[in-house]
Amino acid sequence: QKEVEQNSGPLSVPEGAIASLNCTYSDRVSQSFFWYRQYSGKSPELIMSIYSNGDKEDGRFTAQLNKASQYVSLLIRDSQPSDSATYLCAVNKYLQGAQKLVFGQGTRLTINP
Amino acid sequence: SQTIHQWPATLVQPVGSPLSLECTVEGTSNPNLYWYRQAAGRGLQLLFYSVGIGQISSEVPQNLSASRPQDRQFILSSKKLLLSDSGFYLCAWSVPSGGLYEQYFGPGTRLTVT
């Protein structure tokens, strides 16, 4: 079982709709969770971080965390063509004296005008 | 505010040649520093991380090495490149903030080994 799993997609969503991206993780002691957006040919950009159960909203983005189910999701409301990118889920891990991130493979999202 | 620089942006090198990629961070002190590689269409692979000057930990065995000669400088090197070293190399930094260790990535170096 992979430490962090995401559906690779592609996920196709019409413009203006809600895009829902999902991620599961295997390590129950994980405390912090992150969503990165990566445009083709560019580096990942941090868009959301969450460490408490429940929802965290930032503009059109909402991150949802359920530690009991080991599940974290990202909702994008009013999807725009500019949201088309690969979204990476990452989970924090403390190992050998350092904080590290374990990344999922990413979900490719396409917003159709 | 903090910024992270990487250079060069792109690099084409022949097999067997040496490599040196540099990463510098501005606007923060004593950051954790990380080197990742992303092969075409693949996920992010952590190569090295550093919690301080001269302190380097390697995640996977390979023909690459890393050094941290100064607090905000991180260097990735190789004596002899392999074809399999091609990829997108990303440097990242993090500092603790409220218990969170958010990582921020540099613009990356795209390396093609021919």
mmCIF file of N, CA, C and O in Angstrom, chain B residues 11-61:
data_model
loop_
_atom_site.group_PDB
_atom_site.id
_atom_site.type_symbol
_atom_site.label_atom_id
_atom_site.label_comp_id
_atom_site.label_asym_id
_atom_site.label_seq_id
_atom_site.Cartn_x
_atom_site.Cartn_y
_atom_site.Cartn_z
ATOM 1 N N LEU B 11 19.295 22.567 -18.324
ATOM 2 C CA LEU B 11 20.653 22.074 -18.505
ATOM 3 C C LEU B 11 20.611 20.820 -19.365
ATOM 4 O O LEU B 11 19.791 19.933 -19.129
ATOM 5 N N VAL B 12 21.469 20.767 -20.369
ATOM 6 C CA VAL B 12 21.632 19.570 -21.193
ATOM 7 C C VAL B 12 23.076 19.125 -21.039
ATOM 8 O O VAL B 12 23.987 19.897 -21.340
ATOM 9 N N GLN B 13 23.267 17.920 -20.544
ATOM 10 C CA GLN B 13 24.607 17.426 -20.260
ATOM 11 C C GLN B 13 24.799 16.035 -20.870
ATOM 12 O O GLN B 13 23.869 15.225 -20.866
ATOM 13 N N PRO B 14 26.000 15.717 -21.348
ATOM 14 C CA PRO B 14 26.246 14.363 -21.861
ATOM 15 C C PRO B 14 26.442 13.362 -20.726
ATOM 16 O O PRO B 14 26.838 13.734 -19.603
ATOM 17 N N VAL B 15 26.159 12.106 -21.024
ATOM 18 C CA VAL B 15 26.427 11.036 -20.065
ATOM 19 C C VAL B 15 27.896 11.063 -19.650
ATOM 20 O O VAL B 15 28.777 11.274 -20.480
ATOM 21 N N GLY B 16 28.133 10.896 -18.351
ATOM 22 C CA GLY B 16 29.496 10.864 -17.840
ATOM 23 C C GLY B 16 30.054 12.210 -17.422
ATOM 24 O O GLY B 16 31.130 12.274 -16.825
ATOM 25 N N SER B 17 29.330 13.267 -17.706
ATOM 26 C CA SER B 17 29.814 14.612 -17.325
ATOM 27 C C SER B 17 29.418 14.908 -15.872
ATOM 28 O O SER B 17 28.520 14.287 -15.326
ATOM 29 N N PRO B 18 30.079 15.888 -15.250
ATOM 30 C CA PRO B 18 29.731 16.244 -13.859
ATOM 31 C C PRO B 18 28.521 17.166 -13.822
ATOM 32 O O PRO B 18 28.103 17.729 -14.833
ATOM 33 N N LEU B 19 27.970 17.310 -12.616
ATOM 34 C CA LEU B 19 26.784 18.143 -12.433
ATOM 35 C C LEU B 19 26.921 18.962 -11.156
ATOM 36 O O LEU B 19 27.437 18.476 -10.142
ATOM 37 N N SER B 20 26.465 20.195 -11.214
ATOM 38 C CA SER B 20 26.348 20.999 -10.011
ATOM 39 C C SER B 20 25.129 21.895 -10.139
ATOM 40 O O SER B 20 25.067 22.741 -11.026
ATOM 41 N N LEU B 21 24.161 21.688 -9.269
ATOM 42 C CA LEU B 21 22.958 22.527 -9.229
ATOM 43 C C LEU B 21 22.951 23.263 -7.895
ATOM 44 O O LEU B 21 23.257 22.693 -6.864
ATOM 45 N N GLU B 22 22.567 24.525 -7.961
ATOM 46 C CA GLU B 22 22.625 25.336 -6.755
ATOM 47 C C GLU B 22 21.251 25.882 -6.371
ATOM 48 O O GLU B 22 20.429 26.206 -7.234
ATOM 49 N N CYS B 23 21.038 25.970 -5.087
ATOM 50 C CA CYS B 23 19.792 26.482 -4.531
ATOM 51 C C CYS B 23 20.130 27.436 -3.395
ATOM 52 O O CYS B 23 20.972 27.109 -2.543
ATOM 53 N N THR B 24 19.524 28.619 -3.396
ATOM 54 C CA THR B 24 19.719 29.536 -2.276
ATOM 55 C C THR B 24 18.375 30.070 -1.816
ATOM 56 O O THR B 24 17.458 30.268 -2.612
ATOM 57 N N VAL B 25 18.273 30.291 -0.526
ATOM 58 C CA VAL B 25 17.051 30.804 0.080
ATOM 59 C C VAL B 25 17.358 32.155 0.703
ATOM 60 O O VAL B 25 18.416 32.330 1.325
ATOM 61 N N GLU B 26 16.438 33.092 0.549
ATOM 62 C CA GLU B 26 16.588 34.412 1.153
ATOM 63 C C GLU B 26 15.429 34.688 2.090
ATOM 64 O O GLU B 26 14.318 34.195 1.889
ATOM 65 N N GLY B 27 15.692 35.475 3.130
ATOM 66 C CA GLY B 27 14.614 35.949 3.989
ATOM 67 C C GLY B 27 14.245 35.024 5.130
ATOM 68 O O GLY B 27 13.210 35.217 5.764
ATOM 69 N N THR B 28 15.073 34.022 5.406
ATOM 70 C CA THR B 28 14.808 33.133 6.529
ATOM 71 C C THR B 28 16.137 32.589 7.043
ATOM 72 O O THR B 28 17.151 32.625 6.330
ATOM 73 N N SER B 29 16.113 32.094 8.277
ATOM 74 C CA SER B 29 17.340 31.545 8.863
ATOM 75 C C SER B 29 17.128 30.096 9.270
ATOM 76 O O SER B 29 16.033 29.715 9.679
ATOM 77 N N ASN B 30 18.198 29.319 9.168
ATOM 78 C CA ASN B 30 18.200 27.922 9.588
ATOM 79 C C ASN B 30 17.023 27.119 9.027
ATOM 80 O O ASN B 30 16.324 26.423 9.770
ATOM 81 N N PRO B 31 16.786 27.220 7.728
ATOM 82 C CA PRO B 31 15.682 26.431 7.171
ATOM 83 C C PRO B 31 16.081 24.967 7.017
ATOM 84 O O PRO B 31 17.267 24.642 6.923
ATOM 85 N N ASN B 32 15.094 24.082 6.992
ATOM 86 C CA ASN B 32 15.318 22.742 6.477
ATOM 87 C C ASN B 32 15.336 22.873 4.957
ATOM 88 O O ASN B 32 14.501 23.589 4.381
ATOM 89 N N LEU B 33 16.251 22.160 4.308
ATOM 90 C CA LEU B 33 16.362 22.227 2.853
ATOM 91 C C LEU B 33 16.236 20.834 2.259
ATOM 92 O O LEU B 33 16.674 19.848 2.874
ATOM 93 N N TYR B 34 15.661 20.770 1.083
ATOM 94 C CA TYR B 34 15.343 19.483 0.457
ATOM 95 C C TYR B 34 15.666 19.537 -1.031
ATOM 96 O O TYR B 34 15.476 20.553 -1.689
ATOM 97 N N TRP B 35 16.135 18.400 -1.556
ATOM 98 C CA TRP B 35 16.253 18.201 -2.999
ATOM 99 C C TRP B 35 15.302 17.077 -3.404
ATOM 100 O O TRP B 35 15.327 15.991 -2.816
ATOM 101 N N TYR B 36 14.485 17.364 -4.430
ATOM 102 C CA TYR B 36 13.585 16.374 -5.009
ATOM 103 C C TYR B 36 13.919 16.214 -6.489
ATOM 104 O O TYR B 36 14.448 17.111 -7.129
ATOM 105 N N ARG B 37 13.534 15.055 -7.015
ATOM 106 C CA ARG B 37 13.571 14.847 -8.462
ATOM 107 C C ARG B 37 12.184 14.389 -8.906
ATOM 108 O O ARG B 37 11.547 13.560 -8.235
ATOM 109 N N GLN B 38 11.774 14.927 -10.037
ATOM 110 C CA GLN B 38 10.509 14.514 -10.642
ATOM 111 C C GLN B 38 10.800 14.058 -12.064
ATOM 112 O O GLN B 38 11.120 14.876 -12.919
ATOM 113 N N ALA B 39 10.709 12.753 -12.298
ATOM 114 C CA ALA B 39 10.886 12.237 -13.646
ATOM 115 C C ALA B 39 9.622 12.538 -14.445
ATOM 116 O O ALA B 39 8.554 12.775 -13.865
ATOM 117 N N ALA B 40 9.756 12.533 -15.748
ATOM 118 C CA ALA B 40 8.638 12.884 -16.628
ATOM 119 C C ALA B 40 7.407 12.046 -16.293
ATOM 120 O O ALA B 40 7.462 10.822 -16.295
ATOM 121 N N GLY B 41 6.291 12.739 -15.991
ATOM 122 C CA GLY B 41 5.042 12.052 -15.703
ATOM 123 C C GLY B 41 5.022 11.283 -14.393
ATOM 124 O O GLY B 41 4.120 10.472 -14.176
ATOM 125 N N ARG B 42 5.986 11.558 -13.544
ATOM 126 C CA ARG B 42 6.071 10.808 -12.290
ATOM 127 C C ARG B 42 5.902 11.730 -11.091
ATOM 128 O O ARG B 42 5.847 12.945 -11.208
ATOM 129 N N GLY B 43 5.855 11.119 -9.919
ATOM 130 C CA GLY B 43 5.713 11.886 -8.690
ATOM 131 C C GLY B 43 7.033 12.456 -8.220
ATOM 132 O O GLY B 43 8.071 12.315 -8.870
ATOM 133 N N LEU B 44 6.990 13.105 -7.060
ATOM 134 C CA LEU B 44 8.175 13.726 -6.482
ATOM 135 C C LEU B 44 8.938 12.712 -5.643
ATOM 136 O O LEU B 44 8.374 12.076 -4.758
ATOM 137 N N GLN B 45 10.224 12.576 -5.912
ATOM 138 C CA GLN B 45 11.082 11.678 -5.146
ATOM 139 C C GLN B 45 12.051 12.502 -4.316
ATOM 140 O O GLN B 45 12.824 13.292 -4.878
ATOM 141 N N LEU B 46 12.017 12.353 -3.012
ATOM 142 C CA LEU B 46 12.947 13.062 -2.140
ATOM 143 C C LEU B 46 14.323 12.435 -2.270
ATOM 144 O O LEU B 46 14.486 11.225 -2.084
ATOM 145 N N LEU B 47 15.320 13.262 -2.578
ATOM 146 C CA LEU B 47 16.684 12.773 -2.754
ATOM 147 C C LEU B 47 17.526 13.016 -1.497
ATOM 148 O O LEU B 47 18.185 12.109 -0.995
ATOM 149 N N PHE B 48 17.548 14.253 -1.019
ATOM 150 C CA PHE B 48 18.361 14.641 0.131
ATOM 151 C C PHE B 48 17.591 15.667 0.955
ATOM 152 O O PHE B 48 16.774 16.410 0.431
ATOM 153 N N TYR B 49 17.917 15.701 2.241
ATOM 154 C CA TYR B 49 17.419 16.788 3.072
ATOM 155 C C TYR B 49 18.512 17.191 4.047
ATOM 156 O O TYR B 49 19.431 16.421 4.340
ATOM 157 N N SER B 50 18.389 18.421 4.550
ATOM 158 C CA SER B 50 19.406 18.965 5.445
ATOM 159 C C SER B 50 18.741 19.817 6.506
ATOM 160 O O SER B 50 17.908 20.672 6.203
ATOM 161 N N VAL B 51 19.114 19.587 7.764
ATOM 162 C CA VAL B 51 18.565 20.372 8.862
ATOM 163 C C VAL B 51 19.554 21.438 9.344
ATOM 164 O O VAL B 51 19.212 22.220 10.235
ATOM 165 N N GLY B 52 20.759 21.468 8.770
ATOM 166 C CA GLY B 52 21.725 22.475 9.160
ATOM 167 C C GLY B 52 22.978 22.388 8.306
ATOM 168 O O GLY B 52 23.154 21.447 7.521
ATOM 169 N N ILE B 53 23.866 23.362 8.494
ATOM 170 C CA ILE B 53 25.110 23.405 7.723
ATOM 171 C C ILE B 53 25.877 22.093 7.894
ATOM 172 O O ILE B 53 26.096 21.634 9.025
ATOM 173 N N GLY B 54 26.282 21.513 6.787
ATOM 174 C CA GLY B 54 27.075 20.296 6.814
ATOM 175 C C GLY B 54 26.309 19.035 7.159
ATOM 176 O O GLY B 54 26.883 17.940 7.175
ATOM 177 N N GLN B 55 25.004 19.150 7.437
ATOM 178 C CA GLN B 55 24.193 17.988 7.809
ATOM 179 C C GLN B 55 23.338 17.571 6.621
ATOM 180 O O GLN B 55 22.401 18.283 6.254
ATOM 181 N N ILE B 56 23.672 16.420 6.036
ATOM 182 C CA ILE B 56 22.987 15.938 4.850
ATOM 183 C C ILE B 56 22.513 14.516 5.103
ATOM 184 O O ILE B 56 23.282 13.680 5.607
ATOM 185 N N SER B 57 21.272 14.244 4.761
ATOM 186 C CA SER B 57 20.743 12.883 4.820
ATOM 187 C C SER B 57 20.258 12.498 3.438
ATOM 188 O O SER B 57 19.624 13.299 2.749
ATOM 189 N N SER B 58 20.572 11.280 3.058
ATOM 190 C CA SER B 58 20.209 10.772 1.743
ATOM 191 C C SER B 58 19.042 9.820 1.862
ATOM 192 O O SER B 58 18.984 9.005 2.789
ATOM 193 N N GLU B 59 18.094 9.972 0.934
ATOM 194 C CA GLU B 59 16.913 9.112 0.969
ATOM 195 C C GLU B 59 17.084 7.848 0.134
ATOM 196 O O GLU B 59 16.542 6.809 0.467
ATOM 197 N N VAL B 60 17.772 7.953 -0.979
ATOM 198 C CA VAL B 60 17.902 6.803 -1.873
ATOM 199 C C VAL B 60 19.344 6.707 -2.366
ATOM 200 O O VAL B 60 19.996 7.718 -2.574
ATOM 201 N N PRO B 61 19.844 5.473 -2.518
ATOM 202 C CA PRO B 61 21.211 5.322 -3.044
ATOM 203 C C PRO B 61 21.250 5.712 -4.516
ATOM 204 O O PRO B 61 20.360 5.386 -5.279
#
